[in-house]
Coordinates of C-alpha atoms and ligand atoms in Angstrom, one line a residue:
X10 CA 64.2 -33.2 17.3
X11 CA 64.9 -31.4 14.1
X12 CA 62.6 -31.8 11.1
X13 CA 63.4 -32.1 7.7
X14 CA 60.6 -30.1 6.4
X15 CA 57.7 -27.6 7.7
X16 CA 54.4 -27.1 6.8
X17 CA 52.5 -23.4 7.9
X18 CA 49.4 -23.4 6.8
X19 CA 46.9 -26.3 7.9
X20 CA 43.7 -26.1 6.0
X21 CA 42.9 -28.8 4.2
X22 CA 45.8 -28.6 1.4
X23 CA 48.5 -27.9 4.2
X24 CA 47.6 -30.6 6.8
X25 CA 47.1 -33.0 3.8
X26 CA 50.7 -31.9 2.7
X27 CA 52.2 -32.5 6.3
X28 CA 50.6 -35.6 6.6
X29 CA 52.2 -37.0 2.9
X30 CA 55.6 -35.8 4.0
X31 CA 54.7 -37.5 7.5
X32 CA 53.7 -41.2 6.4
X33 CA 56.5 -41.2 3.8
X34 CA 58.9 -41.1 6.8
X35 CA 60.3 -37.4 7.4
X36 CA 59.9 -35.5 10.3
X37 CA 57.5 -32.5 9.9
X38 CA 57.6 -29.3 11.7
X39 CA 53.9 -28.0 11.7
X40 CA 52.6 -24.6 12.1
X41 CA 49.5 -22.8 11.4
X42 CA 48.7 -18.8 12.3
X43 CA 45.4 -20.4 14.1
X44 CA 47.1 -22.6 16.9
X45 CA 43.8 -25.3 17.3
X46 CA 44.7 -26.1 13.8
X47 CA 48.0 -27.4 14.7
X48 CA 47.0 -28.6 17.7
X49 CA 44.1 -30.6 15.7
X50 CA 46.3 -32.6 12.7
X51 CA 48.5 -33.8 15.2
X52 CA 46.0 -35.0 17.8
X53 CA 44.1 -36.9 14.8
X54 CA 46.9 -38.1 12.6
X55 CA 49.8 -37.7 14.9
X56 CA 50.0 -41.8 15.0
X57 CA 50.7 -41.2 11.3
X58 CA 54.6 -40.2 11.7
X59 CA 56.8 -37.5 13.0
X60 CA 55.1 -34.0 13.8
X61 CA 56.4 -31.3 15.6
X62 CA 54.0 -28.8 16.9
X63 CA 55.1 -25.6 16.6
X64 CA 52.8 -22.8 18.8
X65 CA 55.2 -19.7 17.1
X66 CA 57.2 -18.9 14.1
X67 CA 59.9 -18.9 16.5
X68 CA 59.4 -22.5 17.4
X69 CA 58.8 -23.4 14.0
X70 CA 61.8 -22.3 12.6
X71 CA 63.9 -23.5 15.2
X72 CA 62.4 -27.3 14.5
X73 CA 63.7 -27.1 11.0
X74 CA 67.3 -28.6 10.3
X75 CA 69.6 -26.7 8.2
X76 CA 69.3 -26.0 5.5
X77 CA 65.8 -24.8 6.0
X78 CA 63.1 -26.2 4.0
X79 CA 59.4 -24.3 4.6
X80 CA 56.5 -24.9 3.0
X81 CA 53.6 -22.5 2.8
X82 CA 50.5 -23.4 2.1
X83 CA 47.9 -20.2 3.1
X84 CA 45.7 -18.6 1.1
X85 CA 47.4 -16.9 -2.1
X86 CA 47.9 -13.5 -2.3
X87 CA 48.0 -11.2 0.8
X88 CA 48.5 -14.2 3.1
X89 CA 51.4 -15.4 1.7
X90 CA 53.3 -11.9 1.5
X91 CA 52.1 -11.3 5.5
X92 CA 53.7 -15.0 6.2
X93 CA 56.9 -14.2 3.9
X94 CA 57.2 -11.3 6.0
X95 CA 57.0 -13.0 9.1
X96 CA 59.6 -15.9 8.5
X97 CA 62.1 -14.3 6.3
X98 CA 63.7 -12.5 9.2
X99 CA 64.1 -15.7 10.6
X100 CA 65.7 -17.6 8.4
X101 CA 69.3 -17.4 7.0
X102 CA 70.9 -17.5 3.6
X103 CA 70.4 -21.1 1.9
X104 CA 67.2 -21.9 3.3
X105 CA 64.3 -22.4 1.4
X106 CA 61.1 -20.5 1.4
X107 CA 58.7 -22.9 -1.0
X108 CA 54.9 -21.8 -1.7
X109 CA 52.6 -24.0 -2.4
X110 CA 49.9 -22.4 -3.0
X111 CA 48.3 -21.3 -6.4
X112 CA 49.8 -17.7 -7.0
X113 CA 50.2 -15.9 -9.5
X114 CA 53.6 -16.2 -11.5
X115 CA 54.2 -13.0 -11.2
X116 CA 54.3 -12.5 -7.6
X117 CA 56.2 -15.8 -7.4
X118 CA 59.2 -13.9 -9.9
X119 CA 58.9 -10.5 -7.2
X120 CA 59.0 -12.7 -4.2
X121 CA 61.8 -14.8 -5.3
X122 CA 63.8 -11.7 -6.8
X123 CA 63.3 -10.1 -2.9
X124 CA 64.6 -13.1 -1.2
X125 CA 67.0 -13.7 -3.5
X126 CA 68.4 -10.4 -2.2
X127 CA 69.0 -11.6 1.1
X128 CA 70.1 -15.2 -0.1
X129 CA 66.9 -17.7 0.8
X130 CA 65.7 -19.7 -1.6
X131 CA 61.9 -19.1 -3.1
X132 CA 60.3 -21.9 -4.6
X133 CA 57.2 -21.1 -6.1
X134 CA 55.3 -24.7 -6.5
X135 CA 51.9 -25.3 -8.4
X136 CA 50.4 -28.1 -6.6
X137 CA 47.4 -30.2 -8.4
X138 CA 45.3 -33.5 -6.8
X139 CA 43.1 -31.2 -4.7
X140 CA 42.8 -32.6 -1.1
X141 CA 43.2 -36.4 -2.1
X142 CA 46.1 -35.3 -4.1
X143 CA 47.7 -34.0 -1.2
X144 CA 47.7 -37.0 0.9
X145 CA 48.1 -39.6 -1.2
X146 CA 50.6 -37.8 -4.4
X147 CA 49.8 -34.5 -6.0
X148 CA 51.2 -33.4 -9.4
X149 CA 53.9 -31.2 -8.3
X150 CA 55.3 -28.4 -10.5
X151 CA 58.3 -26.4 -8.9
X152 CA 60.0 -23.2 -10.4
X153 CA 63.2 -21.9 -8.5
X154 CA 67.3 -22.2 -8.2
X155 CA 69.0 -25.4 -9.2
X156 CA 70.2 -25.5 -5.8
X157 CA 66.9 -25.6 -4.0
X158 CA 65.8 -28.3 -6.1
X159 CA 68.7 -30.5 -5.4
X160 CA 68.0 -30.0 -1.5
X161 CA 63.8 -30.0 -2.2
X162 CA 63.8 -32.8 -5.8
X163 CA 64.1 -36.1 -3.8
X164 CA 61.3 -35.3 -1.3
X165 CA 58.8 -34.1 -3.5
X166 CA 59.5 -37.1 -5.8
X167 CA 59.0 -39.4 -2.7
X168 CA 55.7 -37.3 -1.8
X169 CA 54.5 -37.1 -5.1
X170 CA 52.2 -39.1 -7.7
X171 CA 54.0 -41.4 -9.9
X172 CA 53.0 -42.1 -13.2
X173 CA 51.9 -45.3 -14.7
X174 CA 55.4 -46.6 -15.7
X175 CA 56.4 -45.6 -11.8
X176 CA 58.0 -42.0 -12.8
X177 CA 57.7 -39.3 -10.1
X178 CA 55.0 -36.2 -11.2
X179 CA 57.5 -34.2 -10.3
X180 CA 60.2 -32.2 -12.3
X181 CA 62.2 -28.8 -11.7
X182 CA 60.7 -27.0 -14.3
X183 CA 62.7 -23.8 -14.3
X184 CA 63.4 -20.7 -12.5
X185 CA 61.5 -18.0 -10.5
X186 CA 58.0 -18.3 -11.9
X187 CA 58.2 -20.9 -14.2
X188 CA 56.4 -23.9 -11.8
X189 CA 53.5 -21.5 -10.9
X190 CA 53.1 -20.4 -14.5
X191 CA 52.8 -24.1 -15.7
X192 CA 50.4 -24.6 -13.2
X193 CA 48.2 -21.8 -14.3
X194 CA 48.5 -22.8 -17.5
X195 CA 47.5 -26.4 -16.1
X196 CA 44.4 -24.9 -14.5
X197 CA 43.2 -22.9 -18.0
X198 CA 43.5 -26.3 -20.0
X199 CA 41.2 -27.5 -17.1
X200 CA 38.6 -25.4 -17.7
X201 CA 39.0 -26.4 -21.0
X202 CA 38.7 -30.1 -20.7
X203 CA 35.9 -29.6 -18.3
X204 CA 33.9 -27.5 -20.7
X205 CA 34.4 -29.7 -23.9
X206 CA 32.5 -32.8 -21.5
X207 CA 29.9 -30.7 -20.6
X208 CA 29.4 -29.6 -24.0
X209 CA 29.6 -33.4 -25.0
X210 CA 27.1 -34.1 -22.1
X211 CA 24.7 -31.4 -23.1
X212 CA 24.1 -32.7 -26.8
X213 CA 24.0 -36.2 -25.8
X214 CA 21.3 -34.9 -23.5
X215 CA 19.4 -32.7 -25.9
X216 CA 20.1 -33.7 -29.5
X217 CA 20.8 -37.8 -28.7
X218 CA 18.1 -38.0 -25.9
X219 CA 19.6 -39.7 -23.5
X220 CA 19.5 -39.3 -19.4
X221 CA 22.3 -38.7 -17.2
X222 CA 22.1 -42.1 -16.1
X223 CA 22.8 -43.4 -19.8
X224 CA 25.1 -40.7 -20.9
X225 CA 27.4 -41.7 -17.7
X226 CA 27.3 -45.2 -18.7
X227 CA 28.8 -43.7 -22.9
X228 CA 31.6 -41.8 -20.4
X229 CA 32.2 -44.9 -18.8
X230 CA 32.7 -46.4 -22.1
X231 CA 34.7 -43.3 -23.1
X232 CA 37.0 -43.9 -20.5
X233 CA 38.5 -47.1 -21.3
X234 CA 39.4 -45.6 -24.5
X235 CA 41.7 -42.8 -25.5
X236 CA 39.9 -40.6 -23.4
X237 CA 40.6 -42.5 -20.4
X238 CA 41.2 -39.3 -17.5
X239 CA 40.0 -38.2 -14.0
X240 CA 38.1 -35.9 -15.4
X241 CA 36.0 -38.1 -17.6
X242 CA 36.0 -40.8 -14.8
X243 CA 34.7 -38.3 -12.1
X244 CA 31.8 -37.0 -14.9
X245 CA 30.4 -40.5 -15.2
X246 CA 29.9 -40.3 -11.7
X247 CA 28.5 -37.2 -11.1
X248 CA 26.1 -38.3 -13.6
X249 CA 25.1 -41.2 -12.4
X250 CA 24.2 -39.8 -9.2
X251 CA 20.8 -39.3 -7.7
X252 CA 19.6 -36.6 -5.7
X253 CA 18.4 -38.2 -2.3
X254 CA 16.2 -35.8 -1.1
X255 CA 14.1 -35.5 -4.5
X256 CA 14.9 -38.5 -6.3
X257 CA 16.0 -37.3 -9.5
X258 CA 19.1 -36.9 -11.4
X259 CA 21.6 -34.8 -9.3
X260 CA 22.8 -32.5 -12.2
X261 CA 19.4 -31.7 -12.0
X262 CA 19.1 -29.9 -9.5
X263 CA 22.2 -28.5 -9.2
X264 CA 22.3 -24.9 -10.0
X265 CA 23.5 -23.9 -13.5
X266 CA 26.0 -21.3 -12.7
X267 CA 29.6 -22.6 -12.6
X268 CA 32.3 -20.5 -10.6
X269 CA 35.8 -20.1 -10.6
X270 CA 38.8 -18.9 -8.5
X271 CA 40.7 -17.0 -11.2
X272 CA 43.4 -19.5 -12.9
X273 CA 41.5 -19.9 -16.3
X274 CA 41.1 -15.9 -16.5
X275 CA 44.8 -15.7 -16.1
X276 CA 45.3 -18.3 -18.2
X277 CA 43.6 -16.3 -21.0
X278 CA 44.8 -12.7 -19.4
X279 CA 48.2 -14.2 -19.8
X280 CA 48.0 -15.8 -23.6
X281 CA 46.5 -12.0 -24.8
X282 CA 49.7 -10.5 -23.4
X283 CA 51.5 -13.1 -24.8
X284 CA 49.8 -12.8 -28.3
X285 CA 48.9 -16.7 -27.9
X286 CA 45.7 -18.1 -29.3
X287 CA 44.1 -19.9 -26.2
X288 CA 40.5 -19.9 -27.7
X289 CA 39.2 -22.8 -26.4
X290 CA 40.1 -21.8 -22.8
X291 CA 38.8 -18.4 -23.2
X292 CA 35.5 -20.0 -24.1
X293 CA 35.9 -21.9 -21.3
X294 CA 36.2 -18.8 -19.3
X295 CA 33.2 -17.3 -21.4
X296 CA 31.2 -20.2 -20.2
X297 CA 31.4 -19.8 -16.9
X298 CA 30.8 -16.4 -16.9
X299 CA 27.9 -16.7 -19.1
X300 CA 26.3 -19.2 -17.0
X301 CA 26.9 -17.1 -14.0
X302 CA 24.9 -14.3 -15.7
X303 CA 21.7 -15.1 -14.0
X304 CA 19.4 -11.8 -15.0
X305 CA 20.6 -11.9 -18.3
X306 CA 19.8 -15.6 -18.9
X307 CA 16.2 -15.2 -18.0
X308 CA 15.6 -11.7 -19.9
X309 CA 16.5 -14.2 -23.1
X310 CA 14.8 -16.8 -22.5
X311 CA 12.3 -15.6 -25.0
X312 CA 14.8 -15.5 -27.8
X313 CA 14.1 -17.1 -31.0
X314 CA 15.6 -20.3 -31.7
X315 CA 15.0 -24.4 -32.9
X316 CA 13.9 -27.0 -30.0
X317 CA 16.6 -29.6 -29.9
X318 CA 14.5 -32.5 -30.7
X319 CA 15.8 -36.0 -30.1
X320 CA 17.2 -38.7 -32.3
X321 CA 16.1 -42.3 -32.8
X322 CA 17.8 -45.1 -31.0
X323 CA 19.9 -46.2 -33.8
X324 CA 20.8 -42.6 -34.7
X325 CA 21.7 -42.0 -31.2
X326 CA 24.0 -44.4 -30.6
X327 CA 25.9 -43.3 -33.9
X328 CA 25.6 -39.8 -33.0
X329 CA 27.6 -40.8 -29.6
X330 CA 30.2 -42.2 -31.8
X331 CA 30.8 -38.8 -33.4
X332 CA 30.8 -36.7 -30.6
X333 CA 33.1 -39.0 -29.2
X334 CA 35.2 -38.0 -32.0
X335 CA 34.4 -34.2 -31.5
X336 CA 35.7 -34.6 -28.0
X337 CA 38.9 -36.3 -28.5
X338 CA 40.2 -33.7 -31.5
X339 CA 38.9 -30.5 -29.3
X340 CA 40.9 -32.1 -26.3
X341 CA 44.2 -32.3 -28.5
X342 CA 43.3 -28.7 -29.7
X343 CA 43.1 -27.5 -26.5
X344 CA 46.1 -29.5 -25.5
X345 CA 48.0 -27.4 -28.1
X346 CA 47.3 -24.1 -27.3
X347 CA 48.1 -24.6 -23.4
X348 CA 51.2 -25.9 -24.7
X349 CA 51.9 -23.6 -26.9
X350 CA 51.1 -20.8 -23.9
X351 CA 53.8 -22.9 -22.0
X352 CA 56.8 -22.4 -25.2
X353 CA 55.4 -18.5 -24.9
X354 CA 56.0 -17.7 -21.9
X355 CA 59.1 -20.0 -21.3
X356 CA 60.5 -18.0 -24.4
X357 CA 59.5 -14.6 -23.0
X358 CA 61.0 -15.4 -19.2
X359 CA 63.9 -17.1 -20.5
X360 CA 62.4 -20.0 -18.8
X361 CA 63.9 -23.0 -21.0
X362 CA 60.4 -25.4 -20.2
X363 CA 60.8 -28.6 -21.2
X364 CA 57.2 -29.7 -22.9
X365 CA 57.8 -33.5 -22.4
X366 CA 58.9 -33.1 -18.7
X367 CA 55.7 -30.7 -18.6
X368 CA 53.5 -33.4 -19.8
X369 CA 55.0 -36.2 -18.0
X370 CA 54.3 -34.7 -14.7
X371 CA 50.6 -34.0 -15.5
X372 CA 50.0 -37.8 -15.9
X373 CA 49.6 -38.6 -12.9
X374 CA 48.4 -36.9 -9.5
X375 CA 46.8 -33.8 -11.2
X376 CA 43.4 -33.3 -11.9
X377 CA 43.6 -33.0 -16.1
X378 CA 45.5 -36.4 -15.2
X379 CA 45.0 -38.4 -18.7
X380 CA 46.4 -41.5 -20.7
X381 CA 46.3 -39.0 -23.3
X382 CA 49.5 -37.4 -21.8
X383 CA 51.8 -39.7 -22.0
X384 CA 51.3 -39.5 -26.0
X385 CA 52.2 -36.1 -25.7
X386 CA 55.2 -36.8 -23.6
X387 CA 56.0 -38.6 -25.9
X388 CA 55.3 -36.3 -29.1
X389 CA 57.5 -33.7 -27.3
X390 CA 60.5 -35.9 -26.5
X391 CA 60.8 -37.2 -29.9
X392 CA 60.8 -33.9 -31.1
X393 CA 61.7 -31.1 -28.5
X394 CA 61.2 -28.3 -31.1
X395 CA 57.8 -29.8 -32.3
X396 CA 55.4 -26.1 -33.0
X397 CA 52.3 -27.4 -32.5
X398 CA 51.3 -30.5 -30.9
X399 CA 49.1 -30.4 -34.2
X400 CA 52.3 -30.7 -36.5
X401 CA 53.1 -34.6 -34.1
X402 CA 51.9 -36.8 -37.0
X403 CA 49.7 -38.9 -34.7
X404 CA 48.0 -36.2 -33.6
X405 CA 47.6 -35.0 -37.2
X406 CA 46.7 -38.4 -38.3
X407 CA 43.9 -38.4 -35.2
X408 CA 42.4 -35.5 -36.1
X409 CA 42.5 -36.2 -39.8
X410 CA 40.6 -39.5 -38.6
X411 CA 38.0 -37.6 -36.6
X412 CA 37.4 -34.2 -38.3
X413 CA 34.4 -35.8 -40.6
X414 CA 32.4 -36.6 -37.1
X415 CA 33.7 -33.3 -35.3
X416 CA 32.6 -30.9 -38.0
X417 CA 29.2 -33.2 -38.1
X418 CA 28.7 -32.8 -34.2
X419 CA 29.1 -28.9 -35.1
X420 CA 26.6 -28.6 -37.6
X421 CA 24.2 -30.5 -35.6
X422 CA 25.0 -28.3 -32.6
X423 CA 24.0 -25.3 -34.8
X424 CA 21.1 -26.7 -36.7
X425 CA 19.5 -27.9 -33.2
X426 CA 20.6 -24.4 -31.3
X427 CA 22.7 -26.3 -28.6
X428 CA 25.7 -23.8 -27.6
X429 CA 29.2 -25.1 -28.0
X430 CA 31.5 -22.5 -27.9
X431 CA 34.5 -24.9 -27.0
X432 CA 34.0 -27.5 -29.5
X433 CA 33.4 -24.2 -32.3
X434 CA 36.5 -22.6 -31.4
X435 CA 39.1 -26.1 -31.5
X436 CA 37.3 -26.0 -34.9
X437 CA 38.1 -22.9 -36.1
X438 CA 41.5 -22.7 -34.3
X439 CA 42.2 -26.0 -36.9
X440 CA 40.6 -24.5 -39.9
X441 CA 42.0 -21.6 -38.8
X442 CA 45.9 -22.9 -38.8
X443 CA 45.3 -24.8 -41.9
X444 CA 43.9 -21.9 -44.3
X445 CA 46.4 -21.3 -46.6
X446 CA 45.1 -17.8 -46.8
X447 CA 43.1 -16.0 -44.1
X448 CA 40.8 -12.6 -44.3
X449 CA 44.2 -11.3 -42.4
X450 CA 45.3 -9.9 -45.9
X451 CA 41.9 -7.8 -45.8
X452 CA 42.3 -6.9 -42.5
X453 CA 45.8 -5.3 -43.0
X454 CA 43.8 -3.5 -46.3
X455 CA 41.4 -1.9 -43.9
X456 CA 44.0 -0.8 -41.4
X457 CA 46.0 0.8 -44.2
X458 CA 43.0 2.5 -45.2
X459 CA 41.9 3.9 -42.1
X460 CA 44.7 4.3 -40.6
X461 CA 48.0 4.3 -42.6
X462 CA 49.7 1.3 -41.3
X463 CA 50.9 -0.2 -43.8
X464 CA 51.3 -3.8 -45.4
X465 CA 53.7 -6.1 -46.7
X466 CA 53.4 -7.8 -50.0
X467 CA 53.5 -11.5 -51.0
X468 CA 56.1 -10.9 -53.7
X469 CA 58.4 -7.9 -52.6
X470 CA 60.6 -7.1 -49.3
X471 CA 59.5 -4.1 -47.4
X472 CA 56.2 -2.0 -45.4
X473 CA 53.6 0.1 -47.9
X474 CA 51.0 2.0 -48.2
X475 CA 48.5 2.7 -50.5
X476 CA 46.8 6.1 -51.2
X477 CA 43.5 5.5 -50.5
X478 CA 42.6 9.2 -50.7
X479 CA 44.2 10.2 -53.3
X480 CA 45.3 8.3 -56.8
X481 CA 45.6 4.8 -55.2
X482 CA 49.3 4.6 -56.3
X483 CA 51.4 2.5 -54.1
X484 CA 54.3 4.1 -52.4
X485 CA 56.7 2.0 -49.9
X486 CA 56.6 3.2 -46.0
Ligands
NBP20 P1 42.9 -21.6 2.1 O1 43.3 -21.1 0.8 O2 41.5 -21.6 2.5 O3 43.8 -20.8 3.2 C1 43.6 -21.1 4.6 C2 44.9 -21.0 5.3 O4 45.6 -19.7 5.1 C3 44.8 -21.2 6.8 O5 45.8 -22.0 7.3 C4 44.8 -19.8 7.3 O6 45.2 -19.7 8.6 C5 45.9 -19.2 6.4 N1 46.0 -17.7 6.4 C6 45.1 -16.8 5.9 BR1 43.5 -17.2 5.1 N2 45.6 -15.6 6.1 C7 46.7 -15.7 6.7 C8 47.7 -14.7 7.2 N3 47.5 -13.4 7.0 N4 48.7 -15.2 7.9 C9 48.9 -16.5 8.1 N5 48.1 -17.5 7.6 C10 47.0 -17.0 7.0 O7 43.5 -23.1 2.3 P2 43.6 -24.4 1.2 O8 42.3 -24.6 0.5 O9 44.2 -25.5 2.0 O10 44.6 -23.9 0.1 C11 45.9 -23.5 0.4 C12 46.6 -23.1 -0.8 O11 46.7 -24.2 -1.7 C13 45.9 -21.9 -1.5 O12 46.8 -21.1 -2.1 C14 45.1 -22.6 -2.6 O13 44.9 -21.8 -3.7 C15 46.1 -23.8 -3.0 N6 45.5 -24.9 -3.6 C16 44.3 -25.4 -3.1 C17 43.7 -26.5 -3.7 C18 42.4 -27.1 -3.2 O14 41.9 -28.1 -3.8 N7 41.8 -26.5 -2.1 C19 44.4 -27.2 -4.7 C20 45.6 -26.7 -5.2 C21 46.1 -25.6 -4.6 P3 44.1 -19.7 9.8 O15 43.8 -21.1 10.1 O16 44.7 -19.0 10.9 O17 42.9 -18.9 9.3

């Protein structure tokens, strides 16, 4: 038998891969360094389709019809250059070496430049959907040669998620690293997203009063609205779960220090070398960190600072309202500057990203999945050469709508001492973009007088410098 596709690699993402490609009728070489592994997924779900267990790489190659398709889903990094190394040898020019995993762009461009060399193709894929995504249609964002899409597109777009009007989540997005890139940037916006609820979650809890039981019951409400997501669907039940062995709210006695595997922090690593504002996925990275910061947190426990105390009914439920509000225009903030990461660093590879096809693959499958999406989709294919999400006049016209209630939610955050870094710095980004003129003009005074490096002038062409030392004439650098 030959198989149309193999899968090495069969932890939970890999077998769940195999076993998509499986039930959606191909035949699928399997492989894994730890042979019980393979031995396991084809014992439990071999009724599902085709499998062939493979023992060696030997074996597995050999299973794979030609062109070779090979799908590697190990542990990113070190594993995945140690399983490069052992199948490229193997393998001959025009078959395809395709990484699932969740590397970093950079490696992906290096590994596909060094098996480019010897004529195999190196697709490096961002995957999103988690485990469920796996098996039942994951967001799938592939970078890579024309070609190797050609041979790879129609499979992935059989395996993947399809959006609500039936479209595949599933689009060549451009060469080398472009896939893995997108789906860093995907993983930073995220973070993002997941710390803007928790701030909404924290002040409905602390300044409105309510319990986790009645702030997943607002989400729920949330969620048949505009901000209808995964993300927001999954928080209304987390919140509304109840701790069996102690009866009480299960955020509650969940530890308070989040963790993370390192895509936000390139996301924001990234958007400094990039000179790209990303400020409310840095704070998102902050967050974490902060919360992570154990010691610290209980050497300031002390510090002053007000009590949140909590509203009246009536005053509740309207305060919900806003920070409803506060939510949704953060979430299009953050939208734009992980969009605007993507134009960056499509721009700076020679990548030529399509925004729309970006968006229209992340509305289904992934995990920042969102009806939301589909606007932006939209936004971008109206207008390819939109610069900010901010400038779509929906978008505009929503934030115009909300920013009463948003800068409301902020004041109240301040006044009642409840930290929201995220929702403070989609503020500021806004205010920030919309000042006609900044403190930058003083900044640039300051650096010219400290350090000589000059200025340019609102009315005249050219660098200069002013004499700070000496007469405070003007001269031109
Ligand atoms: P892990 O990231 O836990 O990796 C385990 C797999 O890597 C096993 O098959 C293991 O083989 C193999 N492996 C290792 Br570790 N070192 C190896 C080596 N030197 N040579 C060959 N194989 C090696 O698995 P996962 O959680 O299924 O994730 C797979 C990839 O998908 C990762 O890159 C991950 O970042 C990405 N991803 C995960 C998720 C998710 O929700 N978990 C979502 C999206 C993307 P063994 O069985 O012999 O130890």
């Amino acid at each position: 038998t030959s198989a149309q596709i193999g899968v090495t690699g069969l932890a939970v993402m890999g077998r769940n891969l195999a076993r998509n490609f499986a039930r959606n009728g191909y035949t699928v070489a399997v492989h894994n360094r730890t042979v019980s592994r393979t031995k396991a997924l084809v014992e439990e779900f071999g009724q599902e389709g085709d499998f062939v267990a493979a023992e060696t790489a030997e074996e597995f190659v050999a299973a794979l019809e030609r062109p070779r398709r090979l799908v590697v889903m190990v542990k990113a990094g070190e594993p995945t250059d140690a399983v490069i190394q052992e199948f490229a040898p193997l393998l001959e020019p025009g078959d395809m070496i395709i990484d699932g995993g969740n590397a970093h762009f950079a490696d992906t461009r290096r590994r596909e430049r060094e098996l480019r060399e010897r004529g195999i193709h190196f697709v490096g894929a961002g995957i999103s959907g988690g485990e469920e995504g796996a098996l039942h249609g994951p967001s799938i964002m592939p970078g890579g040669s024309v070609e190797s899409y050609q041979s790879l597109g129609p499979m992935l777009e059989k395996i993947s998620a399809k959006a609500a009007d039936g479209a595949p989540c599933v689009t060549h997005v451009g060469p080398d690293g472009a896939g893995h890139f997108v789906k860093m940037v995907h993983n930073g916006i995220e973070y993002a997203d997941m710390q803007l609820i928790g701030e909404a979650y924290q002040l409905l809890r602390d300044v409105a009063g309510y319990s986790p039981a009645q702030i997943a019951d607002i989400f729920r409400t949330w969620n048949t609205g505009r901000l209808d997501s995964y993300l927001i669907e999954i928080t209304a039940e987390v919140l509304s779960h109840v701790d069996a062995a102690t009866g009480k709210p299960f955020v509650d006695v969940v530890v308070d220090q989040a963790e993370q595997k390192g895509t936000g922090r390139w996301t924001v690593q990234i958007a400094l070398d990039l000179g790209v504002p990303v400020s409310g996925i840095a704070e998102a990275v902050f967050a974490r960190s902060l919360s992570g910061h154990a010691a610290l947190r209980s050497a300031s426990r002390d510090l002053a600072g007000p009590q949140p105390s909590a509203l009246s009914e009536p005053e509740a439920a309207a305060f919900a309202d806003r920070v409803e509000q506060a939510l949704y225009a953060s979430k299009i903030v953050s939208y734009t500057q992980g969009f605007h990461e993507i134009a960056a660093g499509s721009e700076e590879y020679g990548w030529d990203i399509d925004l729309g096809a970006v968006a229209s693959i992340w509305r289904g499958g992934c995990i920042i999945r969102a009806a939301f999406l589909d606007r932006i989709r939209a936004a971008y294919d109206a207008r390819p050469d939109l610069p900010s999400l901010l400038s779509d006049e929906t978008f505009a016209r929503e934030i115009a709508d909300a920013q009463d209630d948003w800068r409301e939610v902020q004041i109240a955050a301040v006044r009642q001492g409840v930290a929201t870094p995220g929702f403070a710095a989609a503020l500021a980004y806004y205010d920030g973009l919309r000042s006609p003129r900044l403190p930058a003009a003083l900044t640039q005074g300051q650096r010219d007088f400290f350090g000589a490096h000059t200025y340019r002038r609102v009315d005249r062409e050219g660098a200069f410098h002013t004499l700070w030392g000496g007469d405070r004439g003007e001269v031109t650098a």
